[in-house]
Tab-separated table of C-alpha atoms in Angstrom:
chain	number	residue	atom	x	y	z
S	1	UNK	CA	145.484	-3.024	300.911
S	2	UNK	CA	143.270	-3.438	297.840
S	3	UNK	CA	146.007	-2.034	295.584
S	4	UNK	CA	148.588	-4.447	297.005
S	5	UNK	CA	146.286	-7.464	296.612
S	6	UNK	CA	145.468	-6.394	293.044
S	7	UNK	CA	149.197	-6.096	292.228
S	8	UNK	CA	149.903	-9.579	293.645
S	9	UNK	CA	146.970	-11.034	291.657
S	10	UNK	CA	148.353	-9.492	288.452
S	11	UNK	CA	151.833	-10.940	289.154
S	12	UNK	CA	150.411	-14.425	289.778
S	13	UNK	CA	148.281	-14.193	286.596
S	14	UNK	CA	151.345	-13.114	284.590
S	15	UNK	CA	153.352	-16.029	285.977
S	16	UNK	CA	150.588	-18.431	284.964
S	17	UNK	CA	150.452	-17.062	281.401
S	18	UNK	CA	154.240	-17.129	280.974
S	19	UNK	CA	154.438	-20.645	282.368
S	20	UNK	CA	151.740	-21.795	279.937
S	21	UNK	CA	153.756	-20.354	277.046
S	22	UNK	CA	156.937	-22.029	278.264
S	23	UNK	CA	155.227	-25.395	278.449
S	24	UNK	CA	154.911	-25.268	274.657
S	25	UNK	CA	158.662	-25.353	274.170
S	26	UNK	CA	160.045	-27.223	277.194
S	27	UNK	CA	159.770	-30.951	277.740
S	28	UNK	CA	158.204	-32.138	280.991
S	29	UNK	CA	161.546	-33.371	282.265
S	30	UNK	CA	161.568	-31.934	285.781
S	31	UNK	CA	159.761	-32.688	289.044
S	32	UNK	CA	157.131	-30.018	289.651
S	33	UNK	CA	156.272	-30.799	293.280
S	34	UNK	CA	158.473	-30.198	296.307
S	35	UNK	CA	158.043	-29.879	300.063
S	36	UNK	CA	160.088	-27.604	302.327
S	37	UNK	CA	160.950	-27.608	306.032
S	38	UNK	CA	162.811	-24.771	307.773
S	39	UNK	CA	164.001	-23.856	311.258
S	40	UNK	CA	165.453	-20.509	312.298
S	41	UNK	CA	164.948	-17.191	314.025
S	42	UNK	CA	162.222	-14.569	313.673
S	43	UNK	CA	162.430	-11.030	315.027
S	44	UNK	CA	159.609	-8.543	315.242
S	45	UNK	CA	160.954	-5.262	313.848
S	46	UNK	CA	158.072	-3.004	314.876
S	47	UNK	CA	155.909	-1.881	316.653
S	48	UNK	CA	156.991	-2.019	320.323
S	49	UNK	CA	155.917	-0.110	323.396
S	50	UNK	CA	158.435	1.986	325.308
S	51	UNK	CA	160.829	-0.263	327.241
S	52	UNK	CA	160.352	-3.290	324.991
S	53	UNK	CA	162.667	-4.443	322.182
S	54	UNK	CA	163.635	-7.677	320.457
S	55	UNK	CA	167.429	-7.529	320.156
S	56	UNK	CA	170.172	-7.361	322.748
S	57	UNK	CA	171.645	-3.830	322.415
S	58	UNK	CA	174.914	-5.022	323.935
S	59	UNK	CA	175.709	-7.248	320.934
S	60	UNK	CA	176.491	-6.175	317.370
S	61	UNK	CA	174.132	-8.703	315.778
S	62	UNK	CA	171.798	-9.206	318.703
S	63	UNK	CA	171.193	-12.585	320.270
S	64	UNK	CA	170.380	-15.803	318.459
S	65	UNK	CA	167.471	-18.058	319.355
S	66	UNK	CA	165.585	-20.799	317.545
S	67	UNK	CA	161.994	-19.587	317.571
S	68	UNK	CA	160.787	-20.152	314.008
S	69	UNK	CA	159.446	-23.375	312.441
S	70	UNK	CA	157.894	-23.545	308.979
S	71	UNK	CA	156.859	-25.943	306.255
S	72	UNK	CA	155.296	-25.725	302.848
S	73	UNK	CA	154.472	-27.368	299.556
S	74	UNK	CA	155.446	-25.895	296.184
S	75	UNK	CA	154.254	-26.577	292.632
S	76	UNK	CA	156.164	-25.232	289.612
S	77	UNK	CA	153.894	-24.470	286.662
S	78	UNK	CA	156.996	-24.097	284.499
S	79	UNK	CA	160.768	-24.326	285.034
S	80	UNK	CA	160.802	-20.644	286.076
S	81	UNK	CA	157.495	-19.934	287.793
S	82	UNK	CA	155.506	-21.641	290.524
S	83	UNK	CA	153.203	-21.279	293.527
S	84	UNK	CA	153.863	-22.120	297.185
S	85	UNK	CA	151.518	-22.662	300.116
S	86	UNK	CA	153.277	-22.578	303.483
S	87	UNK	CA	152.760	-22.069	307.185
S	88	UNK	CA	154.973	-20.892	310.039
S	89	UNK	CA	155.042	-20.849	313.830
S	90	UNK	CA	157.006	-18.121	315.654
S	91	UNK	CA	157.403	-17.554	319.386
S	92	UNK	CA	158.772	-14.047	320.006
S	93	UNK	CA	160.103	-13.045	323.422
S	94	UNK	CA	162.698	-10.770	324.978
S	95	UNK	CA	166.240	-12.016	325.575
S	96	UNK	CA	167.273	-12.406	329.192
S	97	UNK	CA	169.504	-9.636	330.569
S	98	UNK	CA	168.963	-7.567	327.398
S	99	UNK	CA	167.344	-4.682	329.267
S	100	UNK	CA	163.925	-5.191	327.689
S	101	UNK	CA	160.801	-5.693	329.755
S	102	UNK	CA	159.440	-9.241	329.620
S	103	UNK	CA	157.086	-10.194	326.818
S	104	UNK	CA	156.106	-13.278	324.812
S	105	UNK	CA	154.064	-13.336	321.615
S	106	UNK	CA	152.930	-16.373	319.620
S	107	UNK	CA	152.680	-15.732	315.875
S	108	UNK	CA	151.121	-18.279	313.477
S	109	UNK	CA	151.139	-17.515	309.766
S	110	UNK	CA	149.737	-18.992	306.527
S	111	UNK	CA	151.026	-17.688	303.200
S	112	UNK	CA	150.284	-18.070	299.491
S	113	UNK	CA	153.237	-16.971	297.349
S	114	UNK	CA	154.437	-16.883	293.778
S	115	UNK	CA	157.900	-18.388	293.264
S	116	UNK	CA	160.505	-17.523	290.614
S	117	UNK	CA	163.571	-19.668	289.931
S	118	UNK	CA	166.193	-16.919	289.702
S	119	UNK	CA	168.900	-19.129	288.202
S	120	UNK	CA	166.649	-19.998	285.262
S	121	UNK	CA	165.191	-16.504	285.014
S	122	UNK	CA	168.681	-15.088	284.380
S	123	UNK	CA	169.759	-18.191	282.417
S	124	UNK	CA	172.779	-18.909	284.633
S	125	UNK	CA	171.837	-22.371	285.924
S	126	UNK	CA	174.629	-24.043	283.940
S	127	UNK	CA	177.204	-21.771	285.587
S	128	UNK	CA	175.871	-22.320	289.119
S	129	UNK	CA	176.019	-26.138	289.026
S	130	UNK	CA	174.648	-27.428	292.347
S	131	UNK	CA	173.674	-23.906	293.462
S	132	UNK	CA	170.429	-22.092	292.701
S	133	UNK	CA	168.226	-19.416	294.226
S	134	UNK	CA	164.498	-18.624	294.380
S	135	UNK	CA	162.548	-15.398	294.758
S	136	UNK	CA	159.177	-15.622	296.485
S	137	UNK	CA	156.437	-13.208	297.435
S	138	UNK	CA	152.707	-13.078	298.075
S	139	UNK	CA	150.002	-12.590	300.658
S	140	UNK	CA	149.784	-13.890	304.203
S	141	UNK	CA	147.342	-14.171	307.074
S	142	UNK	CA	148.711	-14.266	310.637
S	143	UNK	CA	147.308	-14.912	314.126
S	144	UNK	CA	148.948	-13.083	317.042
S	145	UNK	CA	148.360	-14.227	320.640
S	146	UNK	CA	150.185	-12.683	323.656
S	147	UNK	CA	151.370	-15.319	326.153
S	148	UNK	CA	151.636	-12.951	329.127
S	149	UNK	CA	150.381	-9.591	330.349
S	150	UNK	CA	146.936	-8.061	330.347
S	151	UNK	CA	146.092	-9.400	326.858
S	152	UNK	CA	147.287	-12.952	327.510
S	153	UNK	CA	145.318	-15.483	325.435
S	154	UNK	CA	143.658	-12.835	323.268
S	155	UNK	CA	144.069	-13.625	319.543
S	156	UNK	CA	143.937	-11.216	316.621
S	157	UNK	CA	143.915	-12.087	312.928
S	158	UNK	CA	146.139	-9.902	310.768
S	159	UNK	CA	146.847	-9.710	307.049
S	160	UNK	CA	149.614	-8.446	304.833
S	161	UNK	CA	152.304	-9.264	302.339
S	162	UNK	CA	155.590	-11.179	302.447
S	163	UNK	CA	158.601	-11.619	300.193
S	164	UNK	CA	162.089	-13.097	300.323
S	165	UNK	CA	164.933	-14.979	298.689
S	166	UNK	CA	166.016	-18.604	299.148
S	167	UNK	CA	169.556	-19.648	298.090
S	168	UNK	CA	169.807	-23.431	297.540
S	169	UNK	CA	172.524	-26.095	297.338
S	170	UNK	CA	171.669	-29.569	296.018
S	171	UNK	CA	173.142	-32.258	298.305
S	172	UNK	CA	171.548	-35.318	296.679
S	173	UNK	CA	169.609	-35.831	293.454
S	174	UNK	CA	166.273	-34.816	295.017
S	175	UNK	CA	167.219	-33.045	298.269
S	176	UNK	CA	168.524	-29.487	298.506
S	177	UNK	CA	169.754	-27.480	301.489
S	178	UNK	CA	168.460	-23.909	301.649
S	179	UNK	CA	168.874	-20.660	303.546
S	180	UNK	CA	165.788	-18.462	303.523
S	181	UNK	CA	165.440	-14.735	304.230
S	182	UNK	CA	161.821	-13.549	304.480
S	183	UNK	CA	160.243	-10.189	305.339
S	184	UNK	CA	156.611	-10.098	306.565
S	185	UNK	CA	154.563	-6.915	306.657
S	186	UNK	CA	151.208	-6.915	308.472
S	187	UNK	CA	149.147	-4.132	306.957
S	188	UNK	CA	146.336	-4.760	309.429
S	189	UNK	CA	147.651	-5.118	313.016
S	190	UNK	CA	146.626	-3.801	316.451
S	191	UNK	CA	149.010	-5.735	318.711
S	192	UNK	CA	152.514	-4.571	319.403
S	193	UNK	CA	155.024	-7.432	319.444
S	194	UNK	CA	155.232	-6.983	323.228
S	195	UNK	CA	151.489	-7.706	323.633
S	196	UNK	CA	150.144	-4.176	324.039
S	197	UNK	CA	146.929	-3.535	322.109
S	198	UNK	CA	146.101	-0.414	320.104
S	199	UNK	CA	142.627	1.003	319.741
S	200	UNK	CA	140.583	-0.583	316.873
S	201	UNK	CA	140.551	2.727	314.983
S	202	UNK	CA	144.346	3.038	315.275
S	203	UNK	CA	145.633	0.549	312.702
S	204	UNK	CA	149.330	-0.366	313.113
S	205	UNK	CA	151.777	-1.574	310.490
S	206	UNK	CA	153.859	-4.467	311.797
S	207	UNK	CA	156.956	-6.061	310.289
S	208	UNK	CA	158.783	-9.319	310.993
S	209	UNK	CA	162.092	-10.620	309.603
S	210	UNK	CA	162.969	-14.311	309.495
S	211	UNK	CA	166.243	-16.105	308.783
S	212	UNK	CA	166.098	-19.899	308.554
S	213	UNK	CA	167.846	-23.026	307.343
S	214	UNK	CA	166.077	-26.035	305.885
S	215	UNK	CA	165.618	-28.730	303.297
S	216	UNK	CA	163.710	-28.831	300.025
S	217	UNK	CA	162.650	-32.300	298.860
S	218	UNK	CA	161.523	-32.746	295.267
S	219	UNK	CA	159.360	-35.697	294.256
S	220	UNK	CA	158.090	-37.023	290.954
S	221	UNK	CA	159.078	-39.380	288.142
S	222	UNK	CA	162.345	-37.600	287.312
S	223	UNK	CA	165.577	-38.398	289.160
S	224	UNK	CA	166.834	-34.845	289.750
S	225	UNK	CA	165.380	-32.060	291.923
S	226	UNK	CA	163.084	-29.871	289.826
S	227	UNK	CA	165.016	-26.676	290.678
S	228	UNK	CA	168.241	-28.124	289.228
S	229	UNK	CA	167.143	-30.451	286.387
S	230	UNK	CA	168.800	-29.925	282.999
S	231	UNK	CA	166.003	-29.179	280.535
S	232	UNK	CA	165.884	-29.692	276.810
S	233	UNK	CA	164.195	-27.209	274.505
S	234	UNK	CA	161.628	-28.954	272.318
S	235	UNK	CA	162.169	-26.555	269.445
S	236	UNK	CA	165.933	-27.062	269.548
S	237	UNK	CA	165.503	-30.813	269.824
S	238	UNK	CA	163.177	-30.895	266.817
S	239	UNK	CA	165.573	-28.761	264.767
S	240	UNK	CA	168.452	-31.097	265.599
S	241	UNK	CA	166.347	-34.090	264.587
S	242	UNK	CA	165.389	-32.344	261.350
S	243	UNK	CA	169.045	-31.571	260.639
S	244	UNK	CA	169.880	-35.226	261.221
S	245	UNK	CA	167.170	-36.341	258.753
S	246	UNK	CA	168.260	-33.822	256.098
S	247	UNK	CA	171.899	-34.821	256.577
S	248	UNK	CA	170.947	-38.495	256.196
S	249	UNK	CA	169.123	-37.761	252.946
S	250	UNK	CA	172.134	-35.846	251.669
S	251	UNK	CA	174.564	-38.585	252.581
S	252	UNK	CA	172.262	-41.239	251.102
S	253	UNK	CA	172.101	-39.433	247.792
S	254	UNK	CA	175.839	-38.947	247.546
S	255	UNK	CA	178.031	-41.396	245.675
S	256	UNK	CA	181.204	-41.525	247.742
S	257	UNK	CA	183.083	-44.002	245.560
S	258	UNK	CA	181.792	-42.542	242.248
S	259	UNK	CA	180.605	-45.928	240.977
S	260	UNK	CA	177.187	-44.686	239.840
S	261	UNK	CA	175.282	-46.250	242.757
S	262	UNK	CA	173.962	-43.853	245.495
S	263	UNK	CA	175.310	-44.628	248.956
S	264	UNK	CA	171.930	-45.621	250.395
S	265	UNK	CA	171.790	-48.462	247.810
S	266	UNK	CA	175.553	-49.090	247.785
S	267	UNK	CA	176.459	-52.283	249.652
S	268	UNK	CA	180.150	-51.564	249.052
S	269	UNK	CA	180.510	-47.753	249.321
S	270	UNK	CA	184.329	-47.876	249.077
S	271	UNK	CA	184.784	-49.662	245.751
S	272	UNK	CA	187.836	-48.747	243.650
S	273	UNK	CA	187.208	-45.970	241.165
S	274	UNK	CA	186.864	-47.301	237.630
S	275	UNK	CA	186.167	-50.920	238.663
S	276	UNK	CA	182.890	-52.354	237.341
S	277	UNK	CA	180.186	-52.885	239.986
S	278	UNK	CA	176.801	-54.570	240.071
S	279	UNK	CA	173.481	-52.828	240.797
S	280	UNK	CA	174.232	-52.903	244.529
S	281	UNK	CA	177.608	-51.223	244.118
S	282	UNK	CA	179.679	-54.385	244.705
S	283	UNK	CA	182.861	-54.834	242.661
S	284	UNK	CA	182.328	-57.762	240.289
S	285	UNK	CA	184.365	-60.824	241.211
S	286	UNK	CA	182.926	-63.748	239.285
S	287	UNK	CA	185.634	-66.259	240.232
S	288	UNK	CA	185.308	-65.323	243.932
S	289	UNK	CA	189.046	-65.087	244.531
S	290	UNK	CA	188.856	-61.813	246.428
S	291	UNK	CA	190.237	-59.715	243.537
S	292	UNK	CA	187.864	-57.690	241.315
S	293	UNK	CA	187.763	-59.077	237.769
S	294	UNK	CA	188.854	-55.816	236.097
S	295	UNK	CA	191.844	-55.599	238.428
S	296	UNK	CA	192.751	-59.188	237.570
S	297	UNK	CA	192.578	-58.428	233.854
S	298	UNK	CA	194.840	-55.454	234.304
S	299	UNK	CA	197.398	-57.603	236.127
S	300	UNK	CA	197.265	-60.267	233.422
S	301	UNK	CA	197.810	-57.704	230.680
S	302	UNK	CA	200.583	-55.895	232.458
S	303	UNK	CA	202.762	-58.716	233.839
S	304	UNK	CA	204.242	-61.479	231.592
S	305	UNK	CA	204.891	-64.529	233.773
S	306	UNK	CA	202.707	-66.464	236.125
S	307	UNK	CA	205.149	-65.959	238.969
S	308	UNK	CA	205.339	-62.236	238.459
S	309	UNK	CA	201.588	-62.057	238.201
S	310	UNK	CA	201.184	-63.996	241.433
S	311	UNK	CA	203.669	-61.827	243.289
S	312	UNK	CA	202.247	-58.597	241.933
S	313	UNK	CA	198.699	-59.746	242.558
S	314	UNK	CA	199.462	-60.283	246.232
S	315	UNK	CA	201.245	-56.964	246.453
S	316	UNK	CA	198.370	-55.120	244.832
S	317	UNK	CA	195.784	-56.723	247.079
S	318	UNK	CA	197.930	-56.034	250.140
S	319	UNK	CA	198.269	-52.381	249.159
S	320	UNK	CA	194.553	-52.237	248.415
S	321	UNK	CA	193.822	-53.451	251.967
S	322	UNK	CA	196.523	-51.474	253.774
S	323	UNK	CA	195.525	-48.211	252.074
S	324	UNK	CA	192.073	-48.463	253.663
S	325	UNK	CA	189.972	-49.325	250.594
S	326	UNK	CA	188.454	-52.225	252.524
S	327	UNK	CA	186.395	-51.041	255.502
S	328	UNK	CA	183.332	-51.808	257.563
S	329	UNK	CA	181.129	-48.966	258.858
S	330	UNK	CA	179.140	-48.438	262.083
S	331	UNK	CA	176.250	-46.311	263.279
S	332	UNK	CA	176.773	-43.799	266.096
S	333	UNK	CA	177.835	-45.435	269.391
S	334	UNK	CA	177.311	-48.953	267.951
S	335	UNK	CA	179.614	-51.988	268.159
S	336	UNK	CA	178.029	-53.999	265.354
S	337	UNK	CA	178.531	-53.053	261.674
S	338	UNK	CA	175.680	-51.672	259.610
S	339	UNK	CA	173.835	-54.285	257.590
S	340	UNK	CA	175.012	-52.840	254.287
S	341	UNK	CA	178.715	-52.657	255.126
S	342	UNK	CA	179.590	-56.287	255.851
S	343	UNK	CA	181.170	-56.612	252.384
S	344	UNK	CA	184.440	-55.443	253.898
S	345	UNK	CA	184.402	-58.382	256.323
S	346	UNK	CA	183.463	-60.750	253.503
S	347	UNK	CA	186.385	-59.443	251.416
S	348	UNK	CA	188.849	-60.085	254.271
S	349	UNK	CA	187.364	-63.550	254.925
S	350	UNK	CA	187.976	-64.504	251.279
S	351	UNK	CA	191.469	-63.040	251.395
S	352	UNK	CA	192.410	-64.921	254.570
S	353	UNK	CA	191.037	-68.190	253.210
S	354	UNK	CA	193.018	-67.787	249.974
S	355	UNK	CA	196.151	-66.754	251.875
S	356	UNK	CA	196.372	-69.113	254.878
S	357	UNK	CA	199.814	-67.824	255.846
S	358	UNK	CA	198.619	-64.214	256.165
S	359	UNK	CA	197.697	-62.503	259.425
S	360	UNK	CA	196.113	-59.069	259.835
S	361	UNK	CA	195.522	-56.190	262.225
S	362	UNK	CA	191.871	-55.236	262.659
S	363	UNK	CA	191.853	-51.515	263.426
S	364	UNK	CA	188.861	-49.837	265.113
S	365	UNK	CA	188.081	-46.127	264.669
S	366	UNK	CA	185.590	-43.707	266.307
S	367	UNK	CA	184.457	-40.153	265.693
S	368	UNK	CA	185.205	-37.254	268.067
S	369	UNK	CA	181.788	-37.068	269.746
S	370	UNK	CA	182.082	-37.946	273.438
S	371	UNK	CA	184.999	-38.453	275.834
S	372	UNK	CA	188.294	-39.722	274.404
S	373	UNK	CA	188.729	-42.679	276.827
S	374	UNK	CA	185.223	-43.868	275.966
S	375	UNK	CA	185.864	-43.538	272.219
S	376	UNK	CA	189.156	-45.445	272.512
S	377	UNK	CA	187.308	-48.295	274.179
S	378	UNK	CA	184.465	-48.125	271.607
S	379	UNK	CA	186.952	-48.363	268.718
S	380	UNK	CA	188.581	-51.433	270.309
S	381	UNK	CA	185.185	-53.095	270.836
S	382	UNK	CA	184.314	-52.539	267.156
S	383	UNK	CA	187.570	-54.225	266.131
S	384	UNK	CA	186.916	-57.106	268.552
S	385	UNK	CA	183.422	-57.562	267.119
S	386	UNK	CA	184.798	-57.890	263.570
S	387	UNK	CA	187.490	-60.265	264.844
S	388	UNK	CA	184.902	-62.534	266.456
S	389	UNK	CA	182.897	-62.569	263.206
S	390	UNK	CA	185.950	-63.805	261.297
S	391	UNK	CA	186.757	-66.375	264.007
S	392	UNK	CA	183.216	-67.726	263.828
S	393	UNK	CA	183.652	-67.911	260.039
S	394	UNK	CA	186.601	-70.289	260.523
S	395	UNK	CA	189.679	-68.037	260.706
S	396	UNK	CA	192.154	-68.903	263.479
S	397	UNK	CA	192.153	-66.194	266.160
S	398	UNK	CA	195.980	-66.211	266.238
S	399	UNK	CA	195.972	-64.640	262.757
S	400	UNK	CA	193.811	-61.738	263.909
S	401	UNK	CA	194.940	-58.827	266.087
S	402	UNK	CA	192.241	-56.347	267.151
S	403	UNK	CA	193.538	-52.877	268.030
S	404	UNK	CA	192.091	-49.422	268.616
S	405	UNK	CA	193.091	-46.374	266.611
S	406	UNK	CA	190.871	-44.201	268.819
S	407	UNK	CA	189.308	-40.999	267.529
S	408	UNK	CA	189.697	-40.082	263.857
S	409	UNK	CA	190.210	-36.303	263.757
S	410	UNK	CA	190.689	-36.072	259.978
S	411	UNK	CA	187.145	-34.791	259.330
S	412	UNK	CA	185.016	-31.860	260.506
S	413	UNK	CA	183.528	-33.023	263.830
S	414	UNK	CA	180.486	-30.752	263.366
S	415	UNK	CA	179.465	-32.531	260.140
S	416	UNK	CA	177.059	-35.427	260.623
S	417	UNK	CA	177.829	-36.935	257.208
S	418	UNK	CA	181.597	-36.618	257.658
S	419	UNK	CA	181.485	-38.376	261.008
S	420	UNK	CA	179.765	-41.363	259.354
S	421	UNK	CA	182.902	-41.957	257.272
S	422	UNK	CA	185.236	-42.316	260.275
S	423	UNK	CA	183.103	-44.688	262.368
S	424	UNK	CA	184.713	-47.757	260.806
S	425	UNK	CA	187.066	-50.713	261.027
S	426	UNK	CA	189.981	-50.991	258.586
S	427	UNK	CA	192.534	-53.754	258.061
S	428	UNK	CA	196.288	-54.050	257.696
S	429	UNK	CA	198.127	-57.096	256.376
S	430	UNK	CA	201.240	-57.825	258.429
């Protein structure tokens, strides 16, 4: 008995140490407390006097009777390991017409057990979905009282160990259905299950098997049952955040349009290569006609007549827009443009004011992160947002057509910096 108790104490101490270590790397994102209620059948396996037995020998699986009621409270120190305090009431008696002599024994038990979440222990919780299973084992104290015969009303306190397994199925966010199989072993016992009493110096070893069905109810601040909650690793989360910060620094220090101004200072990160820009990376347009000054000078030098210049100027600007050089960028899962990328909208506003007969498509794009239907809708909402900005700036809504181009798969979806370049709105002159 002392060896068994020492072994159980070592197991519980190990569970406590391991759970303390796990707490360092796992967020407190699961409910630790739960209560359990079960109803089922208990059968005393041994010992019995001659002529007494629990099962019906005429049936393959014996007879079924509801004679077990139990309840308990459980606290999980970590996602894998916990402790449970529970109690049970069993009323054991012979089945009618089974051939056994009559007996009736009341058995009341209190147990203290360690609990292991098997699904998390073997790291298969993602594969099981709504299913899970628990291992439990510990010490128990029981009170046996015969309800008939010569020892009727006499109570004996026994002690021993217990262990079992509890498969679970989550039926709501915080309620799970369970089936429990538990084996009790009384190391100190003098009563047979039929009520006969052994001499004090003749210690018996008694065993009891219980099968039951019940409910496990988890409670706490989280919305999902603690046995099934999806947990995030703090270390992994911190590494992902660090990767995001490093990637942001890298993208900030790059000069996408090669204009000499780093992107984090570049108000217009898609300026035409070779066109002069100011200190904020904006193409210089002193006459505010929507065409960069250096591009205007090139047109004037290249084309002889005013008419040809006008026609070519419009064609060049149209090609400039339709080829995607004018764009507005968005942060992840956002509908409003970033503060530094509204130059694209300003460019189109100037163009539309200078060309009152022109109408445009406003084309929304999204990266590949998330579900496709959601991203299609997000891209359309980005285009609608830009459209409303232009409408509020005085452009007739009939000249603006907001459409979604959905997910842009032209870049590596695993690259944070590459995904920034496809979360945008572009324009097309009709």
